[in-house]
Tab-separated table of C-alpha atoms in Angstrom:
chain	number	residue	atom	x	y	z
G	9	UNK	CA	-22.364	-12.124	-15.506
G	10	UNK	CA	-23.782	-13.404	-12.240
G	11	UNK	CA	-22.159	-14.823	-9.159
G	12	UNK	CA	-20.394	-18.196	-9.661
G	13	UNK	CA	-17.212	-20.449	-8.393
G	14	UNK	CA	-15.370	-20.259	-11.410
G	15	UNK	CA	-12.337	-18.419	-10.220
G	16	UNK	CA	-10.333	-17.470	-13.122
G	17	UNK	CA	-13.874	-16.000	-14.693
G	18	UNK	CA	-14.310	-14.292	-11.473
G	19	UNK	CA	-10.545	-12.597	-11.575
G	20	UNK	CA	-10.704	-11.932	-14.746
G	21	UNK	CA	-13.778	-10.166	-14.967
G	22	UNK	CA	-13.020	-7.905	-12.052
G	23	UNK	CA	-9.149	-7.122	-13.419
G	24	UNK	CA	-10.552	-6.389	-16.757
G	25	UNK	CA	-12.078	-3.322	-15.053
G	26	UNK	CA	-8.952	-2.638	-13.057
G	27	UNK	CA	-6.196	-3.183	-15.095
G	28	UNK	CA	-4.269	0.475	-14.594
G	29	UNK	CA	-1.859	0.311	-12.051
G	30	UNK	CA	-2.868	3.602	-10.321
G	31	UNK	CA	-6.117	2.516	-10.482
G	32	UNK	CA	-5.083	-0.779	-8.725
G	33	UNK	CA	-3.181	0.929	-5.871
G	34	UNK	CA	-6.154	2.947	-5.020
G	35	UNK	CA	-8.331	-0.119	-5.198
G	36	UNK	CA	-6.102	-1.676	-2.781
G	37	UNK	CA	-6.653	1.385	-0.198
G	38	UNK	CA	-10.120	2.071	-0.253
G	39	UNK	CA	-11.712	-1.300	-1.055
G	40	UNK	CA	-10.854	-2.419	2.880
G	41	UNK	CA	-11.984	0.761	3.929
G	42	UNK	CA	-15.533	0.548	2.451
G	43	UNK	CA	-15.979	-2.938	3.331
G	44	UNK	CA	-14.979	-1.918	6.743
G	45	UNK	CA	-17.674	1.431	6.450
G	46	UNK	CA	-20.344	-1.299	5.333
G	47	UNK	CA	-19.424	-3.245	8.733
G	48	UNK	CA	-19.682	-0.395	10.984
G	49	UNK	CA	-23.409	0.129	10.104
G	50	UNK	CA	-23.843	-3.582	10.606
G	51	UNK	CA	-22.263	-3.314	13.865
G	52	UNK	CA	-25.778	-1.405	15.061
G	53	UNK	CA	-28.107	-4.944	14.174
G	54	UNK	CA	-28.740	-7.225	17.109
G	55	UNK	CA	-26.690	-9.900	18.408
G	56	UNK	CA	-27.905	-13.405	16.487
G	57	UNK	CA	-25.867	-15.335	18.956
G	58	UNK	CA	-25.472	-14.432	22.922
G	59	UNK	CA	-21.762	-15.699	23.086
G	60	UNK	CA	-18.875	-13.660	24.945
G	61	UNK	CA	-15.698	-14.654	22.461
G	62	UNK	CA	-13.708	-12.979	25.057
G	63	UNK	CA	-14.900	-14.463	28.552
G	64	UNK	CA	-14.575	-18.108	26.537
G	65	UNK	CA	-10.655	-17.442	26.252
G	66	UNK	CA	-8.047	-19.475	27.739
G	67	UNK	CA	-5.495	-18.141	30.430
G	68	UNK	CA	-2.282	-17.641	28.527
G	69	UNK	CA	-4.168	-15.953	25.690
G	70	UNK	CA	-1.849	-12.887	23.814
G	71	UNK	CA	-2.890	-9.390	24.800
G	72	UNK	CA	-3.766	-9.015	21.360
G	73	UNK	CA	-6.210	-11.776	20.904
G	74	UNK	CA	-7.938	-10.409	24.167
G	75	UNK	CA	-8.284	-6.836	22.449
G	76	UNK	CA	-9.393	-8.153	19.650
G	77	UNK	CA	-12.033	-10.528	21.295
G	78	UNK	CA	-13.260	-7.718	23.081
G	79	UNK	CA	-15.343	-6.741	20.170
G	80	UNK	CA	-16.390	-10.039	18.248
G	81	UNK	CA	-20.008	-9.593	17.981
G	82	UNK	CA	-21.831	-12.165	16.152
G	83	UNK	CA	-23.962	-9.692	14.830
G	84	UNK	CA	-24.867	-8.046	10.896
G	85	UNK	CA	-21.448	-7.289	10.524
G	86	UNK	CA	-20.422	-11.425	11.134
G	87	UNK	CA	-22.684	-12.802	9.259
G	88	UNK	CA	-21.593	-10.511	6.412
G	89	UNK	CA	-17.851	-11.102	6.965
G	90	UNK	CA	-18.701	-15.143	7.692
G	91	UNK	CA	-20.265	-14.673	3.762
G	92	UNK	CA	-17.348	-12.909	2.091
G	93	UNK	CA	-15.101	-15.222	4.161
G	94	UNK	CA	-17.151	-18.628	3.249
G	95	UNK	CA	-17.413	-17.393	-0.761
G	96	UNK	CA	-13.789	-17.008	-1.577
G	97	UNK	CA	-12.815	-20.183	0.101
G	98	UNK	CA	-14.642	-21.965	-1.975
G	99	UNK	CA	-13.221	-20.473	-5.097
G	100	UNK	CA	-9.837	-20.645	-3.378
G	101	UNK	CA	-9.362	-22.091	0.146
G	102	UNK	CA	-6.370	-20.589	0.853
G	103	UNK	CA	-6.835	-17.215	-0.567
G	104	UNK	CA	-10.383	-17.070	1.230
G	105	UNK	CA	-8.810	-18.806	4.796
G	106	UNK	CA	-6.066	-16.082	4.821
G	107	UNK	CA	-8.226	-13.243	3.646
G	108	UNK	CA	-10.867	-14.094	6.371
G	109	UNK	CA	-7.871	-14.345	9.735
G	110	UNK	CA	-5.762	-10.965	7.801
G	111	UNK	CA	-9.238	-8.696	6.508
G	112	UNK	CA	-12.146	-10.418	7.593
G	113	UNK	CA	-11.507	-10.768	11.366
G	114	UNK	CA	-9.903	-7.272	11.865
G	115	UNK	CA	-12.279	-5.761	10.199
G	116	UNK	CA	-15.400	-7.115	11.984
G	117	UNK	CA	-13.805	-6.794	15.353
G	118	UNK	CA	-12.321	-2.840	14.454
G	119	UNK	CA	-16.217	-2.276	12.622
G	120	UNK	CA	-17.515	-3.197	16.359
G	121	UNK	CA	-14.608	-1.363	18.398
G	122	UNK	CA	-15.478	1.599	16.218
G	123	UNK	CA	-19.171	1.598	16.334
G	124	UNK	CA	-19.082	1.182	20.591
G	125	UNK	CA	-16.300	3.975	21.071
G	126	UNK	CA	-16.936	6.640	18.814
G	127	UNK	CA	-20.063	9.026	19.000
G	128	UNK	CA	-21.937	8.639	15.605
G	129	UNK	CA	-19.927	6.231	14.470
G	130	UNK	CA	-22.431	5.608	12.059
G	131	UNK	CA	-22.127	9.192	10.251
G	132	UNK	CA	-18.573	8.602	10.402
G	133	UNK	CA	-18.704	5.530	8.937
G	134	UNK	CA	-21.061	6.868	6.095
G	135	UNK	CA	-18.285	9.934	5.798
G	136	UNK	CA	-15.554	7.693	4.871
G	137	UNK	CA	-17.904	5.041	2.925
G	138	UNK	CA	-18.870	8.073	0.302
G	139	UNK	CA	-15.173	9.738	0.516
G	140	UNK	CA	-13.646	6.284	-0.704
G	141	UNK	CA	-16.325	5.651	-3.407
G	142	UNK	CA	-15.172	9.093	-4.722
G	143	UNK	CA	-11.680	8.449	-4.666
G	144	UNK	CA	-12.254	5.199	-6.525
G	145	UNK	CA	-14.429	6.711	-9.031
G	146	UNK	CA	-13.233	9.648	-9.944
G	147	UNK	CA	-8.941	9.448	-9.595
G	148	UNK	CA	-9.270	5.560	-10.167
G	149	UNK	CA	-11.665	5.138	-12.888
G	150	UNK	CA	-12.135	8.049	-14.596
G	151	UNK	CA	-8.982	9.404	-14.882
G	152	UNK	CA	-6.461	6.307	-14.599
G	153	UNK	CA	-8.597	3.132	-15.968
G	154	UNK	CA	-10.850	5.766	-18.351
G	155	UNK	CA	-13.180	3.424	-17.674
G	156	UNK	CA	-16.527	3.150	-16.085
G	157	UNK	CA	-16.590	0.919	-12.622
G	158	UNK	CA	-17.530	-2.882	-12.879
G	159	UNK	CA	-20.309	-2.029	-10.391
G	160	UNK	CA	-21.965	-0.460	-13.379
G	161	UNK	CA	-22.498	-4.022	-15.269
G	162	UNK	CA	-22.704	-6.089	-12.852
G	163	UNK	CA	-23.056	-4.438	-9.545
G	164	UNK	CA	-23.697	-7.292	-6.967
G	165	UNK	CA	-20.619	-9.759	-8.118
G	166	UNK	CA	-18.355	-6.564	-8.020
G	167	UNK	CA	-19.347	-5.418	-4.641
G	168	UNK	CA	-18.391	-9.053	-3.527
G	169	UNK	CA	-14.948	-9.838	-5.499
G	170	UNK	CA	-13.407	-6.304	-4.574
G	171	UNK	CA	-11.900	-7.270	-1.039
G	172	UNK	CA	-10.759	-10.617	-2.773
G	173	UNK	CA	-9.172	-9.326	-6.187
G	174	UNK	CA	-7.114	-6.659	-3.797
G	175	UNK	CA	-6.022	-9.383	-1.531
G	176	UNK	CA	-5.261	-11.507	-4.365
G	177	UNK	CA	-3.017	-8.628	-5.586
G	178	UNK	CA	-1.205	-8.617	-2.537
G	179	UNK	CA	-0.420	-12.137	-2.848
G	180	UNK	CA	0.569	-12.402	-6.191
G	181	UNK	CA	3.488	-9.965	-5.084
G	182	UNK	CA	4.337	-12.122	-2.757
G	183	UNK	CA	4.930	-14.767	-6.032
G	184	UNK	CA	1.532	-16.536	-4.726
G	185	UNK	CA	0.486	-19.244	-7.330
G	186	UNK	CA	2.347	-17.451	-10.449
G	187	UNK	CA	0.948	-19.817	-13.337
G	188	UNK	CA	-2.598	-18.510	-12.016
G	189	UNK	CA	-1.733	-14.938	-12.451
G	190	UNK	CA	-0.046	-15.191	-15.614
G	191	UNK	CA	-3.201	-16.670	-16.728
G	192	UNK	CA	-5.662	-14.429	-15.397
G	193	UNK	CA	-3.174	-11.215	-16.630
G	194	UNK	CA	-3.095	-12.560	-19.960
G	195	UNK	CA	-7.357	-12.897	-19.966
G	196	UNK	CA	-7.254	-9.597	-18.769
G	197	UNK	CA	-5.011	-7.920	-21.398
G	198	UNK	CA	-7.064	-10.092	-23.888
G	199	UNK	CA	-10.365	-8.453	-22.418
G	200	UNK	CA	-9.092	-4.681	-22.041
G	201	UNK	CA	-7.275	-4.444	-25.999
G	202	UNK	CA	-11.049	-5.446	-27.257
G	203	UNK	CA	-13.140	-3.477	-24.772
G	204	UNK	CA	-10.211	-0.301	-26.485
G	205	UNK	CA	-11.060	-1.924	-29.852
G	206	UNK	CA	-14.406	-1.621	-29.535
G	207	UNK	CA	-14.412	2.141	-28.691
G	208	UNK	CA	-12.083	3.565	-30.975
G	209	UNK	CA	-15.177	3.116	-33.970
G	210	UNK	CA	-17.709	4.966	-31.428
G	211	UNK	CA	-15.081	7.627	-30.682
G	212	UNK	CA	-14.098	7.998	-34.171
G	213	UNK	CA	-17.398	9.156	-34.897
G	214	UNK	CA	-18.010	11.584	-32.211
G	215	UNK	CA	-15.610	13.235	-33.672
């Protein structure tokens, strides 16, 4: 299953693989912290565009907004960000609009801040990339879902709908769009009892 803008297909292919809540909640921590990882070793390419974010700012501006445009680099780690950000706001414009000013921007900006204050920030960055694979793998997959990552089927469209699907879970618990996620639970559920289906011949004869 390839990369598309059907959303519902998109959801419920990535649920189907993350359906256990345990599995979910560690999802929902280390998914942002790998795409953040993945940013920091962007942070190292070359500037595509000479532009000072920060110097460009308005008298007035929040302390905050300063900080944080302080580090905007329009560098690897934007365009990748300017991607994500671009991708789910076509399959959702809200969803992808608020993930890209909550995850998108934070996380380019801290992926910069990180990468020009701390020594090695790139072995760092590689530390925690590999630690949160191995939490997701091993306590989320194997153990809670008991079943193998969507990466291994199709390993491109889940490296891209991760940071959306956990920001979509936060939102649905905020009661965001709940005929949507009624319909993409129910496509899940659908999905999971025939994957279980499916196995219980193969495991019967193993046995």
């Amino acid at each position: 299953m390839g990369i598309d803008c059907n959303l519902r297909d998109q959801l419920t292919f990535y649920g189907s693989f993350h359906a256990n809540k345990w599995n979910q909640l560690i999802h929902f921590v280390f998914v942002p912290v790998i795409f953040w990882s993945f940013l920091v070793w962007l942070a190292y390419t070359p500037e595509l565009i000479a532009y000072d974010v920060y110097k460009h700012l308005p008298s007035g501006t929040p302390a905050w907004a300063l900080t944080v445009a302080r580090y905007l680099s329009f560098n690897g780690a934007f365009v990748i960000t300017a991607l994500y950000g671009t991708y789910y706001t076509v399959l959702d414009a809200f969803a992808g609009l608020s993930w890209s000013l909550c995850v998108g921007l934070p996380a380019w900006a801290g992926a910069v801040a990180f990468r020009t204050r701390v020594p090695n920030a790139w072995a760092w960055a590689i530390l925690i990339h590999v630690l949160s694979w191995v939490m997701q793998i091993l306590p989320g997959h194997i153990w809670a879902e008991k079943r193998r990552p969507a990466l291994l089927t199709s390993f491109f469209q889940s490296v891209v709908l991760a940071p959306l699907f956990v920001w979509y879970e936060l939102l649905f618990l905020l009661g965001y769009r709940p005929q949507l996620y009624a319909d993409i639970n129910a496509r899940i559920q659908r999905n999971v009892a025939e994957y279980r289906a499916a196995q219980r011949p193969l495991l019967a004869s193993g046995q």
